[in-house]
Amino acid sequence: MIGWVLKRILGTQNQREVRRLTPLVGEINRHEEALRALSFDELRGKTVAFRDRLAKGESLDQLLPEAFAVVKNCCRRFTEEKRRIRVRGQEILWEMIPFDVQLIGGMVLHSGRIAEMATGEGKTLVATLPTYLNALSAKGVHIVTVNDYLAARDADWMGEVYRELGLTVGCLQHGQTQAERRAQYACDITYGTSSEFGFDYLRDNGMATTPEDQVQRGHFYSIIDEVDSILIDEARTPLIISGPVTVSTHQFDKYKSIIEGLVRKQNTLCTDWANQAKERIEKGDLQGAGRLLYKVKLGSPRNKLLLKFQEDPGTRRAVDDAELEMYQDTRRTELYKTKEEMYFSIDERNSEADLSQMGRTFLNPNDPNFFSVPDLITTNHDIDSNAGLSPEEKLKAKAAAQADYEEASQRIHNISQLLRAYCVFEKDVHYVIQENKVVIVDEYTGRLMPGRRWSDGLHQAVEAREGVQIDRETQTLATITIQNYFRLYEKLAGMTGTAETEANEFKDIYRLGVVVIPTNRDCIRKDADDLIFKTRREKLNALIEEIKKRNAAGQPMLVGTASVESSEIISRMLRRENIPHSVLNAKQHQLEAEIVARAGERGAVMIATNMAGRGTDIKLSPGVAELGGLHVVGTERHESRRIDRQLRGRCARQGDPGSSQFFISFEDDLMRNFGDSRKIAGLMTKLGMEENEGLQHPWLNRSVETAQKRVEGRNYQVRKHTLQYDDVMNQQRTVIYAWRSDMLNSTDPRPEVFETVDERIASEVEARAGTDPVDLDGLVHWANSAMPVGLQKEDFQKAGGKEEWAKLLKAKVREAYEVKVKFENPEAVKALERFVVLGAIDRLWQEHLYAMDGLRTSINLRAYGQKDPLIEYKNEAYGMFGELMGRIKEEVVHNLFRSASSLSAFESFLSALPQRAGRGDLPMEAAAQPTEGSMSMQAEGGSTVVEEALAPMRRQGPKLGRNDPCPLDPTKKFKNCCGSTGSKGCLKVGG
Ligand code: ADP
Ligand code: MG
């Protein structure tokens, strides 16, 4: 009820907003009519005139109606002259003039909000309106696409309008050199993916050593296409540039065999319980069975017997009941006791692993405490209150306790990562082994992600489990989350077919409002109720029957899957039935775009993971509308309703006919982990479900949606959590990057260097003068060892108080420096001065990032105590940052005078440059998932290995050898499949 009322209010708010913008549409159209009388040259002249008016103080808002009209009129001219445009090697006939709803979409984008416009409404064209307007400012407009291919496509296609009107257009592509990138950013408009933009920012600010190394020129206005996919799905993946760690702390190989023993023990235990549960079921004691099976779930969530029992809704319900019972507050002790009956417990939802006393004793019978975290707080307290210890002894005792604590934490961390590797992660589901390496499978798209690694040691733990070589851990050199990158823009806007369900998050995190734009024509898509099956097998069989039926009638179908694995299963089944189809896995963007564009042809069957072919328009071919248009089948409900809506939205564009339906089963991950099976099983009994037959009812849809909302809520919390931690880092990064950038861009670095020196002197003087008695000896010692000032104690005594000491030092240090640089080449001196500061910032900042990583891990351990980890984290991070700033200053003072050593450091710094500030051959860059610990790219050392690590990530385009496996059907050679001339390649797979 409340929801309904809210919706009414939101709905009307939205309508009000659209209504508010509508009068402007009339104005734009009137201007456009007037423009028709102009010559094309006169139309082009408008750009210059607009820029003049801007310079004279008019605002972009004032120019909007006329500027939009110019774009619209340009489109009209293209359409009338039947202009053909070369887009990625193909000619496309221009035949679009923005509709009124598109003009409204453009205004929403200009106002810095998200325009929700359904698939096929022409968002690509919509973006040209605000882009042209904002590009008039010459500050650069960035348009973000989901992949490199779409960036290039849109720059070619929409670029025609901008270029015609006298603006310049650039496009970022992976592997471009620095000079190329700078040229793209210098354009009025730049297309590219979020990671290309983000990594350029990191390189510009974390690695560039001269202003010429920097490629971006500010963050004025950005429009993000498929904004939900970028800001929500990818928000969990910070961008990381990393290099190998110098010292590795892992002990996985050491603990591997003992953990294997432990896991074996636990499995025996759990299988015993599962068998006992079987007996109980036979005796009709479902409740007892449920309790036993719940224990199995805690101890070994992927136990085969357990999974089998859970196929039965009744048993499932019993397990859920047992779990619910345990989580009641009054039963907490019982839960704790239950956990103590096994060697360790696993929480699959949060993927955490916890040793019990039993487990600790198994691992080290003589000293079970070896595997528990010492209580540092109590220990420190005891030390403090021990009257028998001198202050110095107390310090020593505390340091020893701290060292113990760290060692134990390290040990436990290793063990728990190994347990996760053994019990939560499954080969061929979460990862595959390729060429003796553990390759991650992306949970969202099902793509293989060669070169990416889970962080925090998890990847190494899995390597240990699989017996492949354990690669070195990596260290973060620079990092930013996608969220924080986009917060840099003065104005941000986005467009997508699906933003409404996440409107709150957009508002909270990005302060982006969502406006739903009405479609140009009414949408007549028919969404059928979900079909629910008991098992995956039954579901797939029914699915194949459905495909067969519709295919026989000639209706085209798009089958959406959640993973590459399930795409392949369905493809195999279709092949057996001799149904021609193609499989798209979001690996070959351009090729797949070309193929998916044909999904609306008579008899076409496309199986696609959810990112495959995104952004490509599916048009119906003649005769298909009469068959009901494109039919979309979802083979699994996704964790998020938004992704399902996106899949559905791929059909019935622009008033076309179309329909959609989801096939789901109780064995799907969503249902297994988050479904309220009790309720669903109840419903199913009520509705009367037969074996082997799917059930369909609006009530069931609602239950599924409840499960989805639950996961959405949890994922939102995870993202918010990541952001809260990252905010701390973001503030620090802002300070450091601003300092770095000042240094980098300063034409005369010396005053700034001396400002730093002065601050250092002031704080040292302050500290030495603040003791009682005043530590003048210390000051003299520090001064002479840090700087060649040659001052004696008497000099200070003669000078007076602490103010005079600082003055004296500041004067002396300048004198000394003058002497030092007198005969040097002034330009070289400037470079050296810059280096002194940049080198210190970079070295210590990277160390700091490493320490902050460590802090993140240890804070989580601390959460076991009663403290709020975020507050602890903020406090410690603040302290560490203060120290960092002090140490950077100290290092600047130090290095300023070590000409010999600083020169050699300078040289090695320079020789490392191609690697530090290069392009594709940079250190490693990656995106990470904090939920699983972060992932990052890694390589063993120099840039050649880095090249190799990056190679698979490069978009290769369809440049394949004829004998290579076909990307769309790896069982065939390319020349016999897509690469074959004459036939339709992959479209014929299986036929
Ligand atoms: P979206 O990104 O919203 O899903 P696209 O930008 O891919 O949609 O456009 C979908 C199709 O609609 C494209 O084929 C495009 O040429 C066409 N289109 C867009 N705007 C218009 C228009 N005003 N008139 C005619 N066709 C249009
Ligand atoms: Mg699009």
Tab-separated table of N, CA, C and O in Angstrom, residues 266 269 273 295 334 336-343 356 358:
chain	number	residue	atom	x	y	z
A	266	GLN	N	36.673	-32.987	8.249
A	266	GLN	CA	35.395	-32.299	8.287
A	266	GLN	C	34.404	-32.939	7.323
A	266	GLN	O	33.242	-33.126	7.656
A	269	LEU	N	32.967	-36.036	8.728
A	269	LEU	CA	32.007	-35.659	9.757
A	269	LEU	C	30.674	-35.247	9.132
A	269	LEU	O	29.595	-35.710	9.530
A	273	TRP	N	26.807	-36.874	9.189
A	273	TRP	CA	25.584	-36.156	9.576
A	273	TRP	C	24.529	-36.257	8.485
A	273	TRP	O	23.346	-36.456	8.756
A	295	LYS	N	23.701	-28.305	9.981
A	295	LYS	CA	25.099	-28.440	10.426
A	295	LYS	C	26.015	-28.736	9.247
A	295	LYS	O	27.119	-28.204	9.139
A	334	GLU	N	23.636	-21.593	21.329
A	334	GLU	CA	23.502	-22.898	20.695
A	334	GLU	C	24.228	-22.916	19.347
A	334	GLU	O	24.882	-23.889	19.007
A	336	TYR	N	26.736	-21.157	18.618
A	336	TYR	CA	28.156	-21.214	18.950
A	336	TYR	C	28.562	-22.656	19.266
A	336	TYR	O	29.568	-23.155	18.786
A	337	LYS	N	27.703	-23.342	20.059
A	337	LYS	CA	27.985	-24.732	20.415
A	337	LYS	C	28.022	-25.621	19.172
A	337	LYS	O	28.906	-26.459	19.026
A	338	THR	N	27.079	-25.371	18.285
A	338	THR	CA	27.039	-26.165	17.060
A	338	THR	C	28.324	-25.992	16.275
A	338	THR	O	28.909	-26.943	15.768
A	339	LYS	N	28.766	-24.746	16.187
A	339	LYS	CA	30.000	-24.487	15.446
A	339	LYS	C	31.187	-25.211	16.080
A	339	LYS	O	32.140	-25.571	15.408
A	340	GLU	N	31.105	-25.390	17.395
A	340	GLU	CA	32.208	-26.070	18.093
A	340	GLU	C	32.174	-27.588	17.891
A	340	GLU	O	33.075	-28.293	18.296
A	341	GLU	N	31.078	-28.088	17.301
A	341	GLU	CA	31.017	-29.528	17.047
A	341	GLU	C	31.728	-29.919	15.767
A	341	GLU	O	31.789	-31.080	15.412
A	342	MET	N	32.196	-28.932	15.032
A	342	MET	CA	32.920	-29.240	13.802
A	342	MET	C	34.285	-28.570	13.842
A	342	MET	O	34.590	-27.812	14.748
A	343	TYR	N	35.090	-28.865	12.836
A	343	TYR	CA	36.456	-28.344	12.853
A	343	TYR	C	36.510	-26.868	12.474
A	343	TYR	O	37.330	-26.117	12.965
A	356	SER	N	37.260	-23.729	14.723
A	356	SER	CA	36.724	-23.958	16.068
A	356	SER	C	37.860	-24.460	16.961
A	356	SER	O	38.974	-24.696	16.496
A	358	MET	N	38.077	-27.334	18.191
A	358	MET	CA	38.401	-28.651	17.671
A	358	MET	C	39.386	-28.550	16.515
A	358	MET	O	40.350	-29.306	16.413
